[in-house]
Structure formats: C-alpha cells, structure tokens
C-alpha cells in the first residue's frame, strides 16, 4: 500500500511503505496503553503548541513503533508504479512468434456465423467473447469451451465492440485460426460430377463478398477462386454470409487466367459475365453441368482479357434503367439458373 503527495515547497514527495520488521502483539498493545496514559496526564490545553508537540513525538516514535515508515525522495524521481497493470517483469514470448501467431488468426462475429463455426470447426476457436443476452443460445459452446480449456469472456456491449472491432458484432465474437486456401489441383481431385465453381476477379467489398458466399452455400457452390482466399474469413464477410462461409472452400488463384485454364483442362466450361458487353442473355443460355462462373469487381466488371477468355459470355436482361446489378445480386441470379437447369 502506498500514498504520495508533494510538500508545500513542491520539492519533496513522501511515500508510506509497510515496515518489514515483525512487531509482536504485546509490544503494540503496551505502546498503545503508554500513549493513552501520557495523553491523560497531559493537562495542557489543546491548541497549536500541543498539536506540534504531539506531531514531533509521533514522528520520533515512528521508526521503532509504527508499522509504517516515512521515506523522502527528491522531486522528479519516478513513482513506483507496477508495470503491465500489476504484473512486473518482461514477457518471455518471442515477438516474432507472436507476430506469426497473429497472422494465423482472425476475428469473426455475428450469431449465425459463430454458431456455424462451432458446429463445423470447434477446434479452430482460440478465444471467445459474449454479451450476457446471447449466452443461453450458446450454452453448448460455453460447455465445450470450458471442458477444452478455451478462454471465453462475458462482457458488456462496449467491451465486445472493442474486442471485435465493430459495433455490428451481434453479441458474440470468436478469435479463430485461419483456414488455408486450396490450390486448383487439390480441389479438382475431389470435385463432384455436377459442379459450379465461382471465380471472382478483384471483388474486394467484404459485404458483397459475404452476400456472394451466402448465395453460393444456398445453391451448392463449394469452391470460390480468389486472388486472396483470406478475404473469405474477414469478419464483415463472414457475418454477412450468415453461416454460409463454413460450407465454402477458397481456391488460390496463382495467376487468374492460369487457374481458369486448369479447370478448363478438367472439363469445366468458363462462363464470363458482363452487363454492357455483347453477350448471350442468361434466359436463353444452356448452362453446363461443370462450369466456372466468372464475375468482376463492383465498379468496372471483368477485365477485357478475362471477359474474352470465356467459353460462354452471359448477361442478365433488364429494363436498362440502371447500368448494372450489384455483383452479389447478379451472382445469386446466375447461380439460381444453374441450379434450376442442373440440380433440380
């Protein structure tokens, strides 16, 4: 226990620290009785002189009788504050190891997303945060985490916003280990006979990506080709996908055109899309059982080279009152047509 303050001249700070000497109970009791008797026999009136005398006698006795010592130190000397919120000393964790670990982890949030995560990949959960109101719906998750010595925290809404990095956390946040993307060869080894793979060129908005993933899960698309498969586990994308992300495999595009050629060589038809280039209307097209559906970035669509590389080039007809559909909406419409033609 300590307390410090500045003197009137501002040059001395005083700290009270506990005396390490062991004063036995009988001595303490005798001192208290002696002091009490001396005060009774002192018939001087109360006043400034008596106060100063009592203070001097108290200070003289402090070194050998009081459990507290007075220590003075010059102004400017740093106060004794514990480091790391009370934990002193240096961390033994290798900074490079910590950096690599953080690169291998990500945060996801949203109730449906986290429920799906627990149902499919519980071992990937590292840590979790919940607000009190959602805990009844995560009862099994909490039991499993306690049994498997996984850390979890029940916090208020403000604390969860800090932990998740967003106010749109839905009451729960998981810190998880990232999944690695597959290469094209690995995916093709176990591809189903009827298979639609989605390829996204420069689609970067996580909310659009999440909506696309949700449509993929609904219409049975298992593989999504991306230049950066880590985007599939961004917090916003996973939340928007509402659990669909757990059913999708990311396929690394080691060169976008080269990856499409690997699928073409395995019997897939490459289908490119555009809202303003000459193409076949979706309503008039026959979609193959095995195809790669290629869509482009939100603003400009596919690059010319990728568009021209398609075996079939499609567009979605409409009024023309707007330039194009949102990429996630266009994806849903095309996947629904492929499902109608090949899966029903």
Coordinates of C-alpha atoms in Angstrom, one line a residue:
X1 CA 0.0 0.0 0.0
X2 CA 1.4 3.4 -0.8
X3 CA 0.4 7.1 -0.9
X4 CA 2.4 10.0 -2.1
X5 CA 2.0 13.8 -2.2
X6 CA 4.0 17.0 -2.8
X7 CA 5.1 19.2 0.1
X8 CA 4.2 22.9 0.3
X9 CA 7.5 23.8 -1.4
X10 CA 6.9 21.3 -4.2
X11 CA 10.4 19.7 -3.7
X12 CA 9.7 16.7 -1.6
X13 CA 7.4 13.7 -2.2
X14 CA 6.6 11.3 0.7
X15 CA 5.8 7.7 0.3
X16 CA 4.5 5.5 3.1
X17 CA 5.6 1.8 2.9
X18 CA 4.9 -1.1 5.3
X19 CA 7.7 -1.8 7.8
X20 CA 9.1 -5.3 7.2
X21 CA 10.0 -5.7 10.9
X22 CA 7.8 -8.0 12.9
X23 CA 6.3 -6.1 15.9
X24 CA 4.7 -8.5 18.3
X25 CA 1.2 -8.0 19.6
X26 CA 2.2 -7.4 23.3
X27 CA 4.6 -4.6 22.3
X28 CA 2.0 -3.0 20.2
X29 CA -0.6 -3.2 23.0
X30 CA 1.9 -1.8 25.5
X31 CA 2.7 1.2 23.3
X32 CA -0.9 2.0 22.8
X33 CA -1.6 1.9 26.6
X34 CA 1.5 4.0 27.3
X35 CA 0.5 6.6 24.7
X36 CA -3.0 6.7 26.1
X37 CA -1.8 7.2 29.7
X38 CA 0.5 10.0 28.7
X39 CA -2.3 11.8 26.9
X40 CA -4.5 11.5 30.1
X41 CA -1.8 13.0 32.3
X42 CA -1.1 15.9 29.9
X43 CA -3.2 18.7 31.2
X44 CA -2.1 21.3 28.7
X45 CA -4.9 22.9 26.7
X46 CA -5.5 21.9 23.1
X47 CA -4.0 24.3 20.6
X48 CA -1.3 24.8 18.0
X49 CA 1.6 24.2 20.5
X50 CA 0.2 20.9 21.7
X51 CA -0.6 19.7 18.2
X52 CA 3.0 20.4 17.1
X53 CA 4.4 18.7 20.2
X54 CA 2.3 15.6 19.6
X55 CA 3.3 15.5 16.0
X56 CA 7.0 15.7 16.9
X57 CA 6.7 12.9 19.4
X58 CA 4.7 10.8 16.9
X59 CA 7.4 11.2 14.3
X60 CA 10.2 10.4 16.7
X61 CA 8.4 7.1 17.6
X62 CA 7.6 6.1 14.0
X63 CA 10.8 4.3 13.2
X64 CA 10.6 1.8 16.1
X65 CA 6.9 1.6 16.9
X66 CA 4.8 2.3 13.9
X67 CA 4.2 -0.3 11.2
X68 CA 4.7 2.4 8.6
X69 CA 8.0 4.2 7.7
X70 CA 8.3 7.6 6.1
X71 CA 10.6 7.8 3.1
X72 CA 11.5 11.0 1.4
X73 CA 12.8 11.2 -2.2
X74 CA 13.7 14.1 -4.5
X75 CA 11.1 15.6 -6.8
X76 CA 11.4 14.2 -10.3
X77 CA 12.2 10.6 -9.3
X78 CA 9.6 8.4 -10.9
X79 CA 6.9 7.0 -8.6
X80 CA 6.8 3.3 -8.0
X81 CA 4.1 2.2 -10.4
X82 CA 3.7 -1.5 -11.3
X83 CA 4.1 -2.4 -14.9
X84 CA 1.6 -4.3 -17.1
X85 CA -1.4 -3.5 -14.8
X86 CA 0.3 -5.0 -11.8
X87 CA 2.4 -7.7 -13.5
X88 CA 6.0 -6.7 -13.4
X89 CA 8.8 -8.1 -15.4
X90 CA 9.3 -8.7 -19.2
X91 CA 7.3 -11.1 -21.3
X92 CA 9.0 -14.3 -22.3
X93 CA 7.0 -14.6 -25.5
X94 CA 9.2 -14.3 -28.7
X95 CA 7.9 -11.2 -30.6
X96 CA 8.4 -12.9 -33.9
X97 CA 6.4 -15.9 -32.7
X98 CA 3.6 -13.6 -31.5
X99 CA 3.6 -11.8 -34.9
X100 CA 3.3 -15.1 -36.8
X101 CA 0.5 -16.3 -34.5
X102 CA -1.5 -13.1 -35.1
X103 CA -1.1 -13.5 -38.8
X104 CA -2.6 -17.0 -38.5
X105 CA -5.6 -15.8 -36.6
X106 CA -8.7 -13.7 -37.4
X107 CA -11.8 -12.5 -35.6
X108 CA -15.3 -13.4 -36.8
X109 CA -18.6 -12.2 -35.3
X110 CA -22.4 -12.5 -35.7
X111 CA -24.6 -15.1 -34.1
X112 CA -25.3 -17.3 -37.1
X113 CA -21.7 -17.1 -38.3
X114 CA -20.3 -18.1 -34.9
X115 CA -22.9 -20.9 -34.4
X116 CA -22.0 -22.4 -37.8
X117 CA -18.3 -22.0 -36.9
X118 CA -18.8 -24.0 -33.7
X119 CA -20.8 -26.7 -35.4
X120 CA -18.2 -27.3 -38.2
X121 CA -14.8 -26.3 -36.8
X122 CA -14.8 -26.0 -33.0
X123 CA -11.1 -26.9 -32.7
X124 CA -10.3 -23.7 -34.7
X125 CA -11.7 -21.5 -31.9
X126 CA -9.0 -19.8 -29.9
X127 CA -11.0 -17.4 -27.7
X128 CA -14.5 -16.0 -27.5
X129 CA -16.4 -13.0 -26.2
X130 CA -20.2 -12.9 -25.5
X131 CA -22.7 -10.4 -24.1
X132 CA -24.9 -11.9 -21.4
X133 CA -28.1 -11.9 -23.5
X134 CA -26.7 -14.4 -26.1
X135 CA -25.2 -16.9 -23.7
X136 CA -28.4 -19.0 -23.4
X137 CA -28.2 -19.7 -27.1
X138 CA -24.5 -20.6 -26.9
X139 CA -24.9 -22.9 -23.9
X140 CA -23.3 -25.9 -25.7
X141 CA -20.5 -23.7 -26.9
X142 CA -19.7 -22.5 -23.4
X143 CA -19.8 -26.0 -22.0
X144 CA -17.4 -27.2 -24.8
X145 CA -15.0 -24.3 -24.3
X146 CA -14.9 -24.9 -20.5
X147 CA -14.3 -28.6 -21.0
X148 CA -11.5 -27.9 -23.5
X149 CA -9.8 -25.1 -21.5
X150 CA -10.7 -22.5 -24.1
X151 CA -10.8 -18.9 -22.8
X152 CA -14.1 -17.0 -23.0
X153 CA -15.4 -13.8 -21.6
X154 CA -18.8 -12.5 -20.8
X155 CA -18.6 -8.7 -21.4
X156 CA -20.7 -5.7 -21.9
X157 CA -21.6 -4.3 -25.4
X158 CA -18.9 -1.7 -25.3
X159 CA -16.1 -4.2 -24.4
X160 CA -17.3 -6.5 -27.2
X161 CA -17.2 -3.7 -29.7
X162 CA -13.5 -3.2 -28.8
X163 CA -12.8 -6.9 -29.0
X164 CA -14.5 -7.4 -32.4
X165 CA -13.5 -4.1 -33.9
X166 CA -17.1 -3.3 -34.8
X167 CA -20.5 -2.3 -33.3
X168 CA -22.2 -4.8 -35.6
X169 CA -20.9 -7.9 -33.7
X170 CA -24.3 -9.4 -33.0
X171 CA -23.4 -10.2 -29.4
X172 CA -20.6 -12.6 -30.0
X173 CA -17.0 -12.7 -31.3
X174 CA -14.6 -15.6 -31.9
X175 CA -10.9 -15.4 -32.4
X176 CA -10.2 -18.3 -34.7
X177 CA -7.3 -20.0 -36.6
X178 CA -7.5 -19.1 -40.3
X179 CA -8.1 -21.8 -42.9
X180 CA -5.6 -22.2 -45.7
X181 CA -6.8 -21.9 -49.3
X182 CA -6.6 -24.9 -51.6
X183 CA -4.7 -25.0 -54.9
X184 CA -6.7 -25.9 -58.0
X185 CA -5.2 -29.4 -58.3
X186 CA -6.3 -30.3 -54.7
X187 CA -9.8 -29.1 -55.3
X188 CA -10.2 -30.9 -58.6
X189 CA -9.2 -34.2 -57.1
X190 CA -12.5 -34.3 -55.1
X191 CA -14.8 -32.2 -57.3
X192 CA -18.3 -33.6 -57.8
X193 CA -19.6 -34.6 -61.2
X194 CA -22.0 -31.7 -61.3
X195 CA -20.1 -28.7 -60.1
X196 CA -20.3 -24.9 -60.4
X197 CA -17.2 -23.0 -59.2
X198 CA -17.3 -19.3 -58.7
X199 CA -14.3 -17.1 -59.7
X200 CA -14.1 -13.5 -58.5
X201 CA -11.8 -11.0 -60.2
X202 CA -10.9 -8.1 -57.9
X203 CA -14.1 -8.3 -55.8
X204 CA -13.0 -6.6 -52.6
X205 CA -16.0 -5.3 -50.7
X206 CA -16.5 -7.6 -47.7
X207 CA -20.2 -7.1 -47.6
X208 CA -20.6 -8.0 -51.3
X209 CA -18.3 -11.0 -50.7
X210 CA -20.4 -12.1 -47.8
X211 CA -23.6 -11.9 -49.7
X212 CA -22.0 -13.9 -52.6
X213 CA -20.8 -16.6 -50.2
X214 CA -24.3 -16.9 -48.8
X215 CA -25.8 -17.4 -52.3
X216 CA -23.0 -20.0 -53.0
X217 CA -23.9 -22.0 -49.9
X218 CA -27.6 -21.8 -50.8
X219 CA -27.1 -23.1 -54.4
X220 CA -24.5 -25.7 -53.7
X221 CA -21.3 -24.0 -54.8
X222 CA -18.4 -25.4 -52.9
X223 CA -15.4 -23.7 -54.4
X224 CA -14.6 -20.0 -54.9
X225 CA -11.5 -18.9 -56.8
X226 CA -9.9 -15.7 -55.3
X227 CA -6.7 -13.9 -55.6
X228 CA -6.6 -13.7 -51.8
X229 CA -8.6 -16.5 -50.1
X230 CA -8.1 -14.9 -46.6
X231 CA -10.9 -12.5 -47.7
X232 CA -13.3 -15.3 -47.1
X233 CA -12.8 -15.1 -43.4
X234 CA -12.9 -11.3 -42.9
X235 CA -15.2 -10.5 -40.1
X236 CA -17.7 -8.5 -42.1
X237 CA -17.8 -11.1 -44.9
X238 CA -18.4 -14.0 -42.5
X239 CA -21.1 -12.1 -40.6
X240 CA -22.9 -11.2 -43.9
X241 CA -22.7 -14.8 -45.1
X242 CA -24.8 -15.8 -42.0
X243 CA -23.1 -19.2 -41.6
X244 CA -22.5 -19.8 -45.3
X245 CA -18.7 -19.3 -45.1
X246 CA -18.3 -22.7 -43.4
X247 CA -19.5 -24.5 -46.5
X248 CA -17.2 -22.8 -49.0
X249 CA -13.6 -23.7 -49.9
X250 CA -11.3 -21.0 -51.0
X251 CA -9.2 -21.8 -54.1
X252 CA -6.0 -19.8 -54.5
X253 CA -5.6 -18.1 -57.9
X254 CA -1.9 -18.4 -58.7
X255 CA -2.4 -16.3 -61.8
X256 CA -6.1 -15.8 -62.5
X257 CA -6.1 -16.9 -66.2
X258 CA -3.8 -19.8 -65.5
X259 CA -6.1 -21.1 -62.8
X260 CA -9.1 -20.9 -65.1
X261 CA -7.1 -22.9 -67.7
X262 CA -6.6 -25.7 -65.1
X263 CA -10.3 -26.0 -64.7
X264 CA -10.9 -25.9 -68.4
X265 CA -8.4 -28.7 -68.9
X266 CA -10.5 -30.8 -66.4
X267 CA -13.7 -30.4 -68.4
X268 CA -15.1 -27.2 -67.0
X269 CA -16.7 -24.6 -69.2
X270 CA -15.6 -21.0 -68.4
X271 CA -18.6 -18.7 -68.3
X272 CA -17.8 -14.9 -68.2
X273 CA -20.3 -12.2 -67.4
X274 CA -21.0 -8.6 -68.3
X275 CA -23.8 -6.1 -68.1
X276 CA -22.8 -3.9 -71.0
X277 CA -20.7 -6.0 -73.5
X278 CA -22.2 -8.1 -76.3
X279 CA -23.2 -11.5 -74.9
X280 CA -25.9 -14.1 -74.7
X281 CA -28.9 -13.4 -72.4
X282 CA -29.0 -15.7 -69.4
X283 CA -32.6 -16.6 -70.1
X284 CA -31.6 -18.1 -73.5
X285 CA -28.4 -19.9 -72.3
X286 CA -27.9 -23.6 -71.6
X287 CA -25.6 -23.8 -68.6
X288 CA -23.3 -26.8 -68.5
X289 CA -23.1 -29.2 -65.5
X290 CA -19.5 -28.3 -64.9
X291 CA -18.7 -24.7 -65.2
X292 CA -16.6 -21.8 -63.7
X293 CA -18.8 -18.7 -63.4
X294 CA -16.5 -15.6 -63.5
X295 CA -17.6 -12.2 -62.1
X296 CA -15.7 -9.0 -61.8
X297 CA -15.2 -6.1 -59.5
X298 CA -18.1 -3.9 -58.4
X299 CA -17.3 -0.8 -60.5
X300 CA -15.9 -2.0 -63.8
X301 CA -16.7 -5.6 -64.0
X302 CA -14.4 -8.1 -65.7
X303 CA -11.2 -7.0 -67.3
X304 CA -11.2 -7.3 -71.2
X305 CA -8.7 -10.1 -71.2
X306 CA -10.7 -12.2 -68.7
X307 CA -14.0 -11.5 -70.5
X308 CA -12.7 -12.6 -73.8
X309 CA -11.3 -15.8 -72.3
X310 CA -14.8 -17.1 -71.6
X311 CA -16.2 -20.1 -73.5
X312 CA -19.7 -18.7 -72.9
X313 CA -20.4 -15.0 -72.3
X314 CA -23.6 -14.0 -70.4
X315 CA -25.6 -11.0 -69.4
X316 CA -28.7 -10.6 -67.4
X317 CA -31.5 -8.8 -69.2
X318 CA -33.5 -6.0 -67.6
X319 CA -35.1 -2.6 -68.1
X320 CA -31.8 -0.7 -68.6
X321 CA -32.8 1.9 -66.1
X322 CA -29.7 1.3 -64.1
X323 CA -26.2 0.5 -65.5
X324 CA -25.9 -2.9 -63.8
X325 CA -26.8 -5.1 -60.9
X326 CA -24.9 -5.3 -57.7
X327 CA -22.3 -8.1 -58.1
X328 CA -23.8 -10.1 -55.3
X329 CA -27.3 -9.9 -56.8
X330 CA -26.0 -10.9 -60.2
X331 CA -24.3 -13.9 -58.7
X332 CA -27.4 -15.0 -57.0
X333 CA -29.5 -14.8 -60.2
X334 CA -27.0 -16.8 -62.3
X335 CA -26.4 -19.4 -59.6
X336 CA -30.2 -19.9 -59.3
X337 CA -30.4 -20.6 -63.0
X338 CA -27.6 -23.1 -63.0
X339 CA -29.3 -24.8 -60.0
X340 CA -32.6 -24.9 -61.9
X341 CA -31.0 -26.4 -65.0
X342 CA -28.7 -28.9 -63.4
X343 CA -29.7 -29.8 -59.9
X344 CA -33.5 -29.8 -59.7

